[in-house]
Coordinates of C-alpha atoms in Angstrom, one line a residue:
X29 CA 9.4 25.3 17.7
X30 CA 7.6 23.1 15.2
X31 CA 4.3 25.6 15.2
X32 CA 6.4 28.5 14.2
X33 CA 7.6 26.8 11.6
X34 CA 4.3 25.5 10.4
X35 CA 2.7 28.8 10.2
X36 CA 5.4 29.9 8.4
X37 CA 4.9 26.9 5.8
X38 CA 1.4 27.8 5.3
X39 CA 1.9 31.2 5.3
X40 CA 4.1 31.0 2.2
X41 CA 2.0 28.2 0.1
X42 CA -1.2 30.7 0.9
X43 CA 0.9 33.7 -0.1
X44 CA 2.4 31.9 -3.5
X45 CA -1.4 30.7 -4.2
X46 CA -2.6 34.1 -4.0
X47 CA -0.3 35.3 -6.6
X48 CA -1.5 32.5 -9.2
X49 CA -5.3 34.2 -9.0
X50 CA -4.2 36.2 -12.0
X51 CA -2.3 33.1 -14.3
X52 CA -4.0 31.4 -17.0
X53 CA -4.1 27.5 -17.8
X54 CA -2.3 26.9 -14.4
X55 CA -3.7 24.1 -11.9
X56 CA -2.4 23.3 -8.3
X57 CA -2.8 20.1 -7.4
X58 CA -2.5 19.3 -3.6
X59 CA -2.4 15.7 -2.1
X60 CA -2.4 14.4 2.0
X61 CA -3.4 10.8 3.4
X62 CA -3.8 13.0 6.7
X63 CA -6.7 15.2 5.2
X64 CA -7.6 15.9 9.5
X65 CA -4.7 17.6 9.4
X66 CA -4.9 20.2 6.5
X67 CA -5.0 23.6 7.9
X68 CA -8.1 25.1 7.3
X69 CA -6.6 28.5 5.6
X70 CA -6.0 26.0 3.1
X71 CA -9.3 24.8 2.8
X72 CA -11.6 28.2 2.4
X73 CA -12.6 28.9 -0.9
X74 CA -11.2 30.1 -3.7
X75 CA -8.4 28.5 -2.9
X76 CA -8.8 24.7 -4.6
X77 CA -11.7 24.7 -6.8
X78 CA -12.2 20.9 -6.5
X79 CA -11.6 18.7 -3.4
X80 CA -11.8 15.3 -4.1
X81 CA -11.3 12.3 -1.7
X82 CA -10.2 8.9 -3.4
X83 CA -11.2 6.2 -0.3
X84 CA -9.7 3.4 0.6
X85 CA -9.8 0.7 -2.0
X86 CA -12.3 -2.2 -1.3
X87 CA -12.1 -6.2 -2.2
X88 CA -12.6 -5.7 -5.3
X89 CA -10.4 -2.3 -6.4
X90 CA -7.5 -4.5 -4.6
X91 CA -7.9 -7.3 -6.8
X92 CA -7.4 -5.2 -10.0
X93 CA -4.4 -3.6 -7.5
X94 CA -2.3 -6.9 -7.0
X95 CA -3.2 -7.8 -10.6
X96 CA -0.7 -5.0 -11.8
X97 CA 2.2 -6.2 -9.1
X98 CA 1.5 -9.4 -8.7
X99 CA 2.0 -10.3 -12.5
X100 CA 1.7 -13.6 -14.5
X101 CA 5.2 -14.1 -15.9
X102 CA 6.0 -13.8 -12.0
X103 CA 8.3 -17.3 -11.2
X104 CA 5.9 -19.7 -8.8
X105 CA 6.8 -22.3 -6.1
X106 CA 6.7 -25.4 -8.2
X107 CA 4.8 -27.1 -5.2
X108 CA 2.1 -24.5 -5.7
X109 CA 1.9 -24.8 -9.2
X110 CA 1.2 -28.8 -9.0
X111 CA -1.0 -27.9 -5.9
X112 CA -3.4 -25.4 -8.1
X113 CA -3.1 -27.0 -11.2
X114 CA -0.6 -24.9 -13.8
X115 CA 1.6 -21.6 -13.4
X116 CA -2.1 -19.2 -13.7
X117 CA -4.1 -20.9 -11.0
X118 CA -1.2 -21.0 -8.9
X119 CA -0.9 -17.1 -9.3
X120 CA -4.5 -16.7 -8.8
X121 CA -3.7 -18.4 -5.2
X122 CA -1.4 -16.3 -4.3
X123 CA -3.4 -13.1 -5.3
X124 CA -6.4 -14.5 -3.1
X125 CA -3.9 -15.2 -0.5
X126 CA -2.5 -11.7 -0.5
X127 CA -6.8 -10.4 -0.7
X128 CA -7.7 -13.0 2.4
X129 CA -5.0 -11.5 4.6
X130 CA -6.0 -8.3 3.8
X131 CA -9.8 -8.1 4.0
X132 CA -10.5 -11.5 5.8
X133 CA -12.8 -10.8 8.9
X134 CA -10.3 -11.8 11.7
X135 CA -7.8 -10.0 10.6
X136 CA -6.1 -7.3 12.6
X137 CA -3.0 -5.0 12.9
X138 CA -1.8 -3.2 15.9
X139 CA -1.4 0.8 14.7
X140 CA 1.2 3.1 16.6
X141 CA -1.2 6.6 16.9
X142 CA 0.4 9.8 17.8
X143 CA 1.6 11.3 21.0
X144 CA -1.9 12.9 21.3
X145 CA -4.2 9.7 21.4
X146 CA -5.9 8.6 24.6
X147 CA -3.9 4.9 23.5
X148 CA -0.7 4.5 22.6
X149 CA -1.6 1.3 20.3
X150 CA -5.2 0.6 18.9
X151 CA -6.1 -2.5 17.0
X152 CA -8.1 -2.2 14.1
X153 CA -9.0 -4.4 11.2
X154 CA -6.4 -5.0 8.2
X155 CA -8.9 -4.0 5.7
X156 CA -9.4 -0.8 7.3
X157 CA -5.8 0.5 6.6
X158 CA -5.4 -1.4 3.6
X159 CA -4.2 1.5 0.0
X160 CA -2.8 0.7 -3.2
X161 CA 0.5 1.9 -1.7
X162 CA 0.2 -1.3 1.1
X163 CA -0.9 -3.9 -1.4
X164 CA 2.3 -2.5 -3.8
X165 CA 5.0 -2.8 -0.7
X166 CA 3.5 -6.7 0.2
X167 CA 4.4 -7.7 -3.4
X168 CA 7.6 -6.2 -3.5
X169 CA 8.4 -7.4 -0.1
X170 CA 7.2 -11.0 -1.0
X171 CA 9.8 -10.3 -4.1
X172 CA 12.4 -9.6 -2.6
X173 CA 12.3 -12.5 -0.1
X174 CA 12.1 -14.6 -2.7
X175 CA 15.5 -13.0 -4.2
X176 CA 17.6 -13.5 -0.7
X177 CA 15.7 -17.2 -0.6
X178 CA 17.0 -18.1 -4.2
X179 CA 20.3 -16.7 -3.3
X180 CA 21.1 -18.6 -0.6
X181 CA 20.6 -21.8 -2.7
X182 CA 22.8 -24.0 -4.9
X183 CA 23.1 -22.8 -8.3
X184 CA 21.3 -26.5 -9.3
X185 CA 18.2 -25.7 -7.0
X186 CA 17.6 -22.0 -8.0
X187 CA 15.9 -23.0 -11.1
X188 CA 13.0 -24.6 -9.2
X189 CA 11.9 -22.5 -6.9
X190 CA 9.5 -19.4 -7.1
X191 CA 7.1 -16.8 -5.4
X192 CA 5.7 -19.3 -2.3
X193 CA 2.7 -18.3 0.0
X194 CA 5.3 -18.4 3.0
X195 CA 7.3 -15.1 0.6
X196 CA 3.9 -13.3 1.2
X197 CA 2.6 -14.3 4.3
X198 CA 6.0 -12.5 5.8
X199 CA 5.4 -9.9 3.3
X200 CA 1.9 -9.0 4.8
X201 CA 3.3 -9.2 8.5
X202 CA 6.3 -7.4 7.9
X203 CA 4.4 -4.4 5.9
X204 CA 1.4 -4.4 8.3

């Protein structure tokens, strides 16, 4: 029974918190992405002193996002690089790629909801799920197609190739 053992969960984290009341200099930090499912014992006060949400990122927090994974010494499709003009413009395009298939207006992703929902499936728009975690997991997905891409070539060819838009664009279907 997954209840019992739920209640017994909380019941433990309440009773350890209550013994902290009389510590010093000691801070419990708590974290969820499912914040509807806190239980509310948790949640009365006196028991976290701040609550603070941290939303979804928009355009523009993503952009400084990809920046940090998606960096500049990153190998580039030579085909892109002639296409955008140098190595950095060609990066740019592939950050503004990764941003467009993220928060671009049409969009979507099918989502799986739980054994409670009135649907089984919902469609929703990309940018609506979209974290910091997502936009980390498309570059490193996009990487690491890249690798077993290069792999599979001659030893000759692997010098010329580099992150392409088609690494990313399977990147973003597989993670989403």
């Amino acid at each position: 029974d997954t209840s019992g053992v739920h209640k017994n969960i909380i019941a433990q984290i309440l009773s350890e918190m209550d013994g902290l009341v009389e510590l010093h200099d000691v801070f419990v930090i708590g974290a969820t992405n499912r914040a509807d499912m806190v239980d509310p014992a948790l949640l009365r006060p006196g028991r976290f002193d701040e609550i603070i949400e941290i939303p979804r990122p928009d355009r523009k927090a993503a952009e400084e996002i990809v920046k940090i994974y998606l960096t500049d010494d990153l190998p580039v499709d030579r085909e892109l690089e002639e296409q955008h003009g140098g190595h950095d413009a060609a990066i740019e395009a592939l950050r503004r790629f990764v941003l467009d298939e993220l928060y671009g207006e049409n969009k979507w992703v099918k989502v799986k909801l739980d054994a409670d929902a009135k649907e089984a499936i919902k469609t929703v728009k990309r940018k609506d799920i979209v974290s910091g975690a997502i936009v980390e997991a498309i570059v490193t997905t996009a990487k690491k197609n890249f690798v077993k891409r290069v792999i599979l070539l001659k030893k000759s060819d692997r010098r010329k190739e580099g992150l392409s838009l088609k690494d990313l664009e399977m990147a973003v279907d597989e993670e989403c």
